[in-house]
CSV table of C-alpha atoms in Angstrom, one decimal:
chain,number,residue,atom,x,y,z
A,1,MET,CA,50.7,68.9,-17.0
A,2,THR,CA,50.7,70.9,-20.2
A,3,SER,CA,47.4,72.4,-21.5
A,4,PHE,CA,47.4,69.7,-24.2
A,5,GLU,CA,47.6,67.0,-21.6
A,6,GLN,CA,44.9,68.7,-19.5
A,7,HIS,CA,42.6,69.0,-22.4
A,8,PHE,CA,43.1,65.3,-23.3
A,9,GLU,CA,42.5,64.2,-19.7
A,10,ASP,CA,39.3,66.3,-19.5
A,11,LYS,CA,38.0,64.6,-22.6
A,12,ILE,CA,38.8,61.1,-21.2
A,13,ASN,CA,37.1,62.0,-17.9
A,14,ASN,CA,34.0,63.4,-19.7
A,15,GLU,CA,33.6,60.4,-22.0
A,16,VAL,CA,34.4,62.5,-25.1
A,17,ASN,CA,36.0,60.4,-27.7
A,18,ILE,CA,39.5,61.0,-29.0
A,19,GLU,CA,39.7,61.4,-32.8
A,20,PRO,CA,42.7,60.9,-35.2
A,21,ARG,CA,43.9,64.4,-35.4
A,22,ASP,CA,43.4,65.3,-31.8
A,23,TRP,CA,46.5,65.7,-29.6
A,24,MET,CA,47.2,62.5,-27.5
A,25,PRO,CA,50.0,61.3,-25.3
A,26,ASP,CA,52.5,59.1,-27.2
A,27,ASP,CA,51.7,56.1,-25.0
A,28,TYR,CA,48.0,56.4,-25.7
A,29,ARG,CA,48.8,56.3,-29.4
A,30,LYS,CA,51.2,53.3,-29.0
A,31,THR,CA,48.8,51.4,-26.7
A,32,ASN,CA,46.0,51.8,-29.2
A,33,ILE,CA,48.2,50.9,-32.2
A,34,ARG,CA,49.3,47.7,-30.3
A,35,GLN,CA,45.7,46.7,-29.2
A,36,ILE,CA,44.0,47.5,-32.5
A,37,SER,CA,46.6,45.9,-34.7
A,38,GLN,CA,46.6,42.8,-32.6
A,39,HIS,CA,42.9,42.7,-32.7
A,40,ALA,CA,43.0,43.0,-36.5
A,41,HIS,CA,45.7,40.2,-36.8
A,42,SER,CA,43.4,38.0,-34.6
A,43,GLU,CA,40.6,38.4,-37.1
A,44,ILE,CA,42.8,37.6,-40.0
A,45,VAL,CA,44.6,34.6,-38.5
A,46,GLY,CA,41.3,33.6,-37.1
A,47,MET,CA,40.1,32.7,-40.6
A,48,LEU,CA,42.6,29.9,-40.8
A,49,PRO,CA,41.2,27.3,-38.2
A,50,GLU,CA,37.7,27.7,-39.8
A,51,GLY,CA,39.0,27.8,-43.3
A,52,ASN,CA,40.2,24.3,-42.7
A,53,TRP,CA,36.6,23.1,-42.7
A,54,ILE,CA,35.0,25.0,-45.6
A,55,THR,CA,35.6,22.3,-48.1
A,56,ARG,CA,34.4,19.6,-45.7
A,57,ALA,CA,31.3,21.2,-44.3
A,58,PRO,CA,28.6,18.6,-43.9
A,59,SER,CA,26.0,20.3,-46.1
A,60,LEU,CA,25.7,23.2,-48.5
A,61,ARG,CA,23.8,25.2,-45.9
A,62,ARG,CA,26.7,24.8,-43.5
A,63,LYS,CA,29.2,25.6,-46.1
A,64,ALA,CA,27.6,28.8,-47.2
A,65,ILE,CA,27.2,29.9,-43.6
A,66,LEU,CA,30.9,29.1,-42.8
A,67,LEU,CA,32.0,31.0,-45.9
A,68,ALA,CA,30.0,34.0,-44.9
A,69,LYS,CA,31.4,33.9,-41.4
A,70,VAL,CA,35.0,33.7,-42.5
A,71,GLN,CA,34.3,36.5,-45.0
A,72,ASP,CA,33.0,38.6,-42.1
A,73,GLU,CA,36.3,37.9,-40.2
A,74,ALA,CA,38.3,39.2,-43.2
A,75,GLY,CA,36.0,42.3,-43.1
A,76,HIS,CA,36.5,42.8,-39.4
A,77,GLY,CA,40.3,42.7,-39.9
A,78,LEU,CA,40.0,45.3,-42.5
A,79,TYR,CA,37.9,47.7,-40.4
A,80,LEU,CA,40.4,47.3,-37.6
A,81,TYR,CA,43.5,47.8,-39.8
A,82,SER,CA,42.1,51.0,-41.1
A,83,ALA,CA,41.2,52.2,-37.6
A,84,ALA,CA,44.9,51.6,-36.6
A,85,GLU,CA,46.2,53.3,-39.7
A,86,THR,CA,44.5,56.6,-38.5
A,87,LEU,CA,47.1,56.5,-35.7
A,88,GLY,CA,50.0,56.8,-38.2
A,89,ILE,CA,51.1,53.2,-38.7
A,90,THR,CA,51.0,51.8,-42.2
A,91,ARG,CA,49.2,48.6,-43.3
A,92,ASP,CA,52.5,47.1,-44.5
A,93,GLU,CA,54.2,48.0,-41.2
A,94,MET,CA,51.5,46.1,-39.3
A,95,ILE,CA,51.7,43.1,-41.6
A,96,GLU,CA,55.4,43.1,-41.2
A,97,GLN,CA,55.0,43.0,-37.4
A,98,LEU,CA,52.7,40.1,-37.7
A,99,HIS,CA,55.0,38.1,-39.9
A,100,THR,CA,58.1,38.7,-37.8
A,101,GLY,CA,56.2,37.8,-34.6
A,102,LYS,CA,56.6,41.3,-33.2
A,103,ALA,CA,52.9,41.7,-33.0
A,104,LYS,CA,50.8,39.1,-31.3
A,105,TYR,CA,47.3,37.8,-32.2
A,106,SER,CA,44.9,35.9,-30.0
A,107,SER,CA,46.4,32.6,-28.8
A,108,ILE,CA,43.2,30.8,-29.3
A,109,PHE,CA,43.9,30.5,-33.1
A,110,ASN,CA,47.0,28.4,-32.3
A,111,TYR,CA,44.9,25.5,-31.4
A,112,PRO,CA,44.0,22.9,-34.1
A,113,THR,CA,40.4,22.3,-35.5
A,114,THR,CA,40.3,18.5,-35.6
A,115,SER,CA,36.6,17.8,-36.1
A,116,TRP,CA,33.5,19.4,-37.5
A,117,ALA,CA,32.2,19.9,-34.0
A,118,ASP,CA,35.1,22.5,-33.5
A,119,MET,CA,33.2,24.8,-35.8
A,120,GLY,CA,30.3,24.8,-33.3
A,121,ALA,CA,32.6,25.2,-30.3
A,122,ILE,CA,34.5,28.1,-31.9
A,123,GLY,CA,31.3,30.0,-32.8
A,124,TRP,CA,29.7,29.4,-29.4
A,125,LEU,CA,32.7,29.9,-27.1
A,126,VAL,CA,35.5,31.7,-29.1
A,127,ASP,CA,33.1,34.1,-30.7
A,128,GLY,CA,31.1,34.3,-27.5
A,129,ALA,CA,34.2,35.3,-25.5
A,130,ALA,CA,35.2,37.7,-28.2
A,131,ILE,CA,31.7,39.3,-28.0
A,132,MET,CA,32.1,39.9,-24.3
A,133,ASN,CA,35.2,41.8,-25.0
A,134,GLN,CA,34.0,43.6,-28.1
A,135,VAL,CA,30.7,44.8,-26.7
A,136,ALA,CA,32.7,46.5,-23.9
A,137,LEU,CA,35.0,48.1,-26.6
A,138,CYS,CA,32.1,49.7,-28.4
A,139,ARG,CA,32.6,52.5,-25.7
A,140,THR,CA,36.4,52.6,-25.9
A,141,SER,CA,37.8,56.2,-26.0
A,142,TYR,CA,39.4,56.2,-29.4
A,143,GLY,CA,36.7,57.1,-32.0
A,144,PRO,CA,37.7,55.0,-35.0
A,145,TYR,CA,38.2,51.9,-32.9
A,146,ALA,CA,34.9,52.4,-31.2
A,147,ARG,CA,33.1,52.8,-34.5
A,148,ALA,CA,34.8,49.7,-35.9
A,149,MET,CA,33.7,47.8,-32.8
A,150,VAL,CA,30.0,48.8,-33.3
A,151,ARG,CA,30.1,47.6,-36.8
A,152,ILE,CA,31.8,44.3,-35.8
A,153,CYS,CA,29.3,43.6,-32.9
A,154,LYS,CA,26.3,44.0,-35.2
A,155,GLU,CA,27.8,41.2,-37.3
A,156,GLU,CA,29.2,39.0,-34.6
A,157,SER,CA,26.0,37.7,-33.1
A,158,PHE,CA,25.4,35.5,-36.1
A,159,HIS,CA,28.7,34.0,-35.6
A,160,GLN,CA,27.9,32.8,-32.1
A,161,ARG,CA,24.4,31.6,-32.9
A,162,GLN,CA,25.4,29.5,-36.0
A,163,GLY,CA,28.1,27.9,-33.8
A,164,PHE,CA,25.5,27.1,-31.1
A,165,GLU,CA,23.2,25.7,-33.7
A,166,ILE,CA,25.9,23.4,-35.0
A,167,LEU,CA,26.4,22.0,-31.5
A,168,LEU,CA,22.6,21.7,-31.0
A,169,SER,CA,22.3,19.6,-34.1
A,170,LEU,CA,25.1,17.4,-33.0
A,171,VAL,CA,23.7,16.8,-29.4
A,172,ARG,CA,20.3,15.9,-30.9
A,173,GLY,CA,22.0,13.4,-33.2
A,174,ASN,CA,23.4,9.9,-32.4
A,175,ALA,CA,25.8,9.0,-29.7
A,176,THR,CA,28.9,9.5,-31.7
A,177,GLN,CA,27.7,13.0,-32.8
A,178,LYS,CA,27.0,13.9,-29.2
A,179,LYS,CA,30.4,12.6,-28.2
A,180,MET,CA,32.0,14.8,-30.9
A,181,ALA,CA,30.3,17.9,-29.4
A,182,GLN,CA,31.4,17.1,-25.9
A,183,ASP,CA,35.0,16.4,-27.1
A,184,ALA,CA,35.0,19.9,-28.8
A,185,LEU,CA,33.8,21.5,-25.6
A,186,ASN,CA,36.5,19.7,-23.6
A,187,ARG,CA,39.2,21.0,-25.9
A,188,TRP,CA,37.9,24.6,-26.4
A,189,TRP,CA,36.7,25.5,-22.9
A,190,TRP,CA,40.0,26.3,-21.3
A,191,PRO,CA,41.6,28.1,-24.2
A,192,SER,CA,38.4,30.2,-24.5
A,193,LEU,CA,38.8,31.3,-20.8
A,194,MET,CA,42.4,32.2,-21.6
A,195,MET,CA,41.2,34.6,-24.3
A,196,PHE,CA,40.5,37.2,-21.6
A,197,GLY,CA,44.2,37.4,-20.8
A,198,PRO,CA,46.1,37.2,-17.5
A,199,ASN,CA,44.4,37.7,-14.1
A,200,ASP,CA,44.0,41.4,-13.2
A,201,ASP,CA,46.9,41.4,-10.7
A,202,ASN,CA,49.2,40.0,-13.5
A,203,SER,CA,48.2,42.4,-16.2
A,204,PRO,CA,50.6,45.1,-16.4
A,205,HIS,CA,48.9,47.4,-19.0
A,206,SER,CA,45.4,47.1,-17.5
A,207,ALA,CA,45.4,50.0,-15.0
A,208,GLN,CA,46.6,52.6,-17.5
A,209,SER,CA,44.2,51.2,-20.2
A,210,LEU,CA,41.3,51.4,-17.9
A,211,HIS,CA,42.2,54.9,-16.9
A,212,TRP,CA,42.3,56.0,-20.6
A,213,ARG,CA,39.1,54.1,-21.2
A,214,ILE,CA,40.8,52.0,-23.9
A,215,LYS,CA,39.6,49.1,-21.9
A,216,ARG,CA,36.2,49.4,-20.1
A,217,PHE,CA,36.2,46.3,-17.9
A,218,SER,CA,39.1,44.2,-16.5
A,219,ASN,CA,40.1,40.8,-17.8
A,220,ASP,CA,38.6,39.0,-14.8
A,221,GLU,CA,35.3,40.9,-14.9
A,222,LEU,CA,34.8,39.9,-18.4
A,223,ARG,CA,35.9,36.3,-17.9
A,224,GLN,CA,33.4,36.0,-15.1
A,225,LYS,CA,30.6,37.3,-17.2
A,226,PHE,CA,31.5,34.8,-19.9
A,227,VAL,CA,31.6,31.8,-17.5
A,228,ASP,CA,28.2,32.8,-16.0
A,229,ALA,CA,26.6,33.0,-19.5
A,230,ALA,CA,28.3,29.9,-21.1
A,231,THR,CA,27.6,27.6,-18.1
A,232,GLU,CA,23.8,28.2,-18.5
A,233,GLN,CA,24.1,27.8,-22.3
A,234,ALA,CA,25.9,24.4,-21.8
A,235,LYS,CA,22.9,23.2,-19.9
A,236,VAL,CA,20.7,23.7,-22.9
A,237,LEU,CA,23.1,21.6,-24.9
A,238,GLY,CA,23.2,19.0,-22.2
A,239,LEU,CA,27.0,19.0,-22.3
A,240,ALA,CA,29.4,19.0,-19.3
A,241,ILE,CA,31.9,21.8,-18.9
A,242,PRO,CA,35.3,20.2,-18.1
A,243,ASP,CA,35.9,22.0,-14.8
A,244,PRO,CA,35.2,20.1,-11.6
A,245,ALA,CA,35.5,23.3,-9.6
A,246,LEU,CA,32.7,25.0,-11.5
A,247,LYS,CA,30.0,25.7,-9.0
A,248,TRP,CA,27.2,28.3,-8.5
A,249,ASN,CA,28.2,30.7,-5.6
A,250,GLU,CA,25.0,32.0,-4.1
A,251,GLU,CA,26.8,34.7,-2.1
A,252,ARG,CA,28.6,36.2,-5.1
A,253,GLY,CA,25.8,35.6,-7.4
A,254,HIS,CA,28.3,34.1,-9.9
A,255,TYR,CA,29.8,30.8,-10.8
A,256,ASP,CA,33.1,29.9,-9.1
A,257,PHE,CA,35.5,28.2,-11.5
A,258,GLY,CA,38.9,26.5,-11.5
A,259,GLU,CA,42.3,28.0,-12.1
A,260,ILE,CA,43.5,28.4,-15.6
A,261,ASP,CA,46.7,26.5,-16.6
A,262,TRP,CA,48.8,29.7,-16.8
A,263,GLU,CA,51.9,27.7,-17.9
A,264,GLU,CA,50.0,26.6,-21.0
A,265,PHE,CA,48.8,30.1,-21.5
A,266,TRP,CA,52.3,31.7,-21.5
A,267,ASN,CA,53.7,28.9,-23.5
A,268,VAL,CA,51.2,29.4,-26.4
A,269,VAL,CA,51.8,33.2,-26.1
A,270,LYS,CA,55.5,32.7,-26.5
A,271,GLY,CA,54.9,30.8,-29.7
A,272,ASN,CA,55.0,27.2,-28.6
A,273,GLY,CA,51.3,26.3,-29.1
A,274,PRO,CA,50.3,23.4,-31.4
A,275,CYS,CA,49.8,25.6,-34.5
A,276,ASN,CA,51.7,28.8,-34.0
A,277,LYS,CA,54.3,28.0,-36.7
A,278,GLU,CA,51.7,26.7,-39.1
A,279,ARG,CA,49.5,29.8,-38.8
A,280,LEU,CA,52.4,32.2,-39.3
A,281,ASP,CA,53.8,30.2,-42.2
A,282,THR,CA,50.4,30.2,-43.9
A,283,ARG,CA,50.0,34.0,-43.5
A,284,ARG,CA,53.5,34.7,-44.8
A,285,LYS,CA,52.9,32.4,-47.8
A,286,ALA,CA,49.6,34.1,-48.6
A,287,TRP,CA,51.4,37.5,-48.4
A,288,GLU,CA,54.3,36.4,-50.6
A,289,ASP,CA,52.1,34.6,-53.1
A,290,GLY,CA,50.0,37.8,-53.5
A,291,GLU,CA,52.9,40.0,-54.1
A,292,TRP,CA,52.7,39.8,-57.9
A,293,VAL,CA,48.9,40.6,-57.8
A,294,ARG,CA,49.6,43.8,-55.7
A,295,GLU,CA,52.3,44.8,-58.1
A,296,ALA,CA,50.3,44.0,-61.3
A,297,ALA,CA,47.3,46.0,-60.0
A,298,MET,CA,49.4,49.1,-59.6
A,299,ALA,CA,51.3,48.5,-62.9
A,300,TYR,CA,47.9,48.4,-64.7
A,301,VAL,CA,46.8,51.6,-63.1
A,302,GLU,CA,50.0,53.3,-64.1
A,303,LYS,CA,49.7,52.1,-67.6
A,304,ARG,CA,46.2,53.3,-68.0
A,305,LYS,CA,47.2,56.7,-66.6
A,306,ASN,CA,50.0,57.1,-69.1
A,307,ARG,CA,47.7,56.0,-71.9
A,308,SER,CA,45.0,58.6,-71.1
A,309,GLN,CA,47.7,61.3,-70.8
A,310,LYS,CA,48.9,60.5,-74.2
A,311,ALA,CA,45.5,60.5,-75.6
A,312,ALA,CA,44.9,64.0,-74.2
B,1,MET,CA,42.2,59.6,-42.7
B,2,THR,CA,45.9,59.1,-42.1
B,3,ASP,CA,48.8,61.4,-42.5
B,4,GLU,CA,50.5,60.5,-45.6
B,5,LYS,CA,53.4,58.0,-45.0
B,6,LYS,CA,54.7,56.7,-48.2
B,7,SER,CA,55.3,53.0,-48.4
B,8,THR,CA,56.7,51.6,-51.6
B,9,SER,CA,54.3,48.7,-52.3
B,10,GLU,CA,51.1,49.9,-50.6
B,11,TRP,CA,48.0,50.5,-52.7
B,12,PRO,CA,46.6,54.1,-52.1
B,13,LEU,CA,44.2,54.7,-49.2
B,14,TRP,CA,40.5,55.6,-50.0
B,15,GLU,CA,37.7,56.9,-47.8
B,16,VAL,CA,34.4,55.3,-48.3
B,17,PHE,CA,31.0,57.0,-48.0
B,18,ILE,CA,27.8,55.0,-48.1
B,19,ARG,CA,24.1,56.0,-48.8
B,20,SER,CA,22.2,53.5,-46.7
B,21,LYS,CA,18.9,54.2,-48.5
B,22,ALA,CA,17.5,56.6,-51.1
B,23,GLY,CA,16.7,59.9,-49.4
B,24,LEU,CA,19.6,59.8,-47.0
B,25,ASP,CA,23.1,61.4,-47.2
B,26,HIS,CA,26.2,59.5,-47.9
B,27,LYS,CA,28.0,58.9,-44.6
B,28,HIS,CA,31.6,58.1,-43.9
B,29,ALA,CA,31.9,54.3,-43.4
B,30,GLY,CA,35.7,53.8,-43.1
B,31,SER,CA,38.6,53.4,-45.3
B,32,LEU,CA,40.4,50.8,-47.4
B,33,HIS,CA,43.2,50.3,-49.8
B,34,ALA,CA,42.8,49.9,-53.6
B,35,ALA,CA,44.8,50.3,-56.7
B,36,ASP,CA,42.2,52.6,-58.4
B,37,ALA,CA,38.7,53.9,-58.0
B,38,ALA,CA,36.9,51.0,-59.6
B,39,MET,CA,38.7,48.6,-57.3
B,40,ALA,CA,38.0,50.8,-54.3
B,41,ILE,CA,34.2,50.7,-55.1
B,42,GLU,CA,34.3,46.8,-55.4
B,43,ASN,CA,36.3,46.5,-52.2
B,44,ALA,CA,34.0,48.9,-50.4
B,45,ARG,CA,31.0,46.8,-51.4
B,46,ASP,CA,32.7,43.6,-50.0
B,47,THR,CA,34.0,45.4,-46.9
B,48,TYR,CA,31.2,47.7,-45.9
B,49,THR,CA,27.9,46.5,-47.5
B,50,ARG,CA,27.8,42.7,-46.9
B,51,ARG,CA,24.3,43.0,-45.3
B,52,MET,CA,22.6,45.5,-47.7
B,53,GLU,CA,23.9,48.5,-45.7
B,54,GLY,CA,24.1,50.6,-48.9
B,55,VAL,CA,22.4,51.6,-52.1
B,56,SER,CA,25.2,53.9,-53.3
B,57,ILE,CA,29.0,54.1,-52.6
B,58,TRP,CA,31.3,57.1,-53.0
B,59,VAL,CA,35.1,56.7,-52.7
B,60,VAL,CA,37.7,59.4,-52.6
B,61,GLU,CA,41.4,59.0,-52.3
B,62,SER,CA,42.3,60.0,-48.7
B,63,LYS,CA,45.0,62.4,-49.8
B,64,TYR,CA,42.3,64.7,-51.4
B,65,ILE,CA,40.5,65.2,-48.1
B,66,HIS,CA,41.2,68.5,-46.3
B,67,ALA,CA,40.2,68.7,-42.7
B,68,SER,CA,39.9,71.4,-40.1
B,69,ASN,CA,42.5,71.5,-37.4
B,70,PRO,CA,41.1,70.2,-34.1
B,71,ASP,CA,43.5,72.4,-32.1
B,72,GLU,CA,41.9,75.5,-33.8
B,73,SER,CA,38.3,74.3,-33.5
B,74,GLY,CA,37.7,76.7,-30.6
B,75,ALA,CA,38.4,79.7,-32.8
B,76,LEU,CA,36.9,78.2,-35.9
B,77,PHE,CA,33.5,77.5,-34.3
B,78,GLU,CA,33.5,80.5,-32.0
B,79,PRO,CA,31.3,82.8,-34.2
B,80,ALA,CA,28.3,80.4,-33.7
B,81,ASN,CA,28.8,80.4,-29.9
B,82,ASP,CA,27.1,83.6,-28.8
B,83,LYS,CA,24.2,83.7,-31.4
B,84,ILE,CA,21.6,81.9,-29.5
B,85,TYR,CA,19.0,84.0,-31.3
B,86,ARG,CA,19.5,81.7,-34.2
B,87,HIS,CA,17.5,79.0,-32.3
B,88,PRO,CA,13.7,79.0,-32.3
B,89,THR,CA,13.7,78.4,-28.5
B,90,PHE,CA,15.2,81.9,-28.0
B,91,TYR,CA,11.8,83.5,-28.6
B,92,ASP,CA,9.3,83.5,-25.9
B,93,LEU,CA,5.8,83.5,-27.3
B,94,PRO,CA,2.4,83.2,-25.6
B,95,ASP,CA,0.9,79.7,-25.3
B,96,GLU,CA,-2.1,80.7,-27.4
B,97,VAL,CA,0.0,80.9,-30.5
B,98,LYS,CA,-0.4,77.6,-32.3
B,99,HIS,CA,1.4,76.0,-35.2
B,100,MET,CA,4.6,78.0,-34.9
């Protein structure tokens, strides 16, 4: 081990954060770039399923809330992109990787949002699962990533609460509304559990990421925490979680739950989910349609610079 | 801050500093891309102060920031290391001395 490596390992072991200009192993840099950029992409693509309902929100109150939530997600994407940029990758390179499919984003956003109740289920479950992950990441070892996570976590709690409130309103409504809420839970429950990734024994990068404190808890630990919390919350809503194997285990002090359909999981990861193509097409189109705006803004700056030079 | 890596179409990178309330220092909040300073301030408002986190924003193009080298921080900060007499706790005074 070189003295640089030793110094790096000492910092990791003593819970000292790694900062952009510090020496770090190439793989540490690469792993962080991959994880942070994919996290950023998830925030950006994550705006699409909810954007679908902004124009059709059932009241002005709900519409304003949904707009604010989607705007937060854009902000979260931007915090994360700039954190990744401190590792030496450019914004354009990351966007290119998203558009070519080289970089992934969370598979959950490849599922369609077919009813208003989905806005509730996404806030409660999808943001709830994301929070489990993100709270743990506030103590990740790479400084800019940790600071972005602290900022994000402060804002994320409103996302989950507004979703739960949507479902609460529906279950207190008429029979059709309650059915909408149950239907949304049925469709979003399993994809939400998949958000934590493969089981620990099938997660090749996990051990190294845990050692480097990029990850602070394993996929299965976080998934269990989520199941325990969400199962209790579902009782408040009076909704049934679509898992016949879900049962309190006195001995473990946790809920046991059924096996995830891993075939579906890998299928969506590989690009064959219901909306993979639509999501990427939408992102690419937004990027291409915005190209003239990006160019015009720079052209305007250049023009003004030339003018002020002439005047002087 | 990022090492400069030129990309043809990217807007320049800016560092954002925010004063959270009157009486406090501006503090680094993060960075963003913008074509010019006016746009950087507007983008900073939307990105970093959606919940009244600021009363004042500074932006500076990242390429103008000079930073100390972390590999040399040992030598750079060494002069402060052995001067513990700069701290008030270095001085042992009798308990009867008040307000000091």
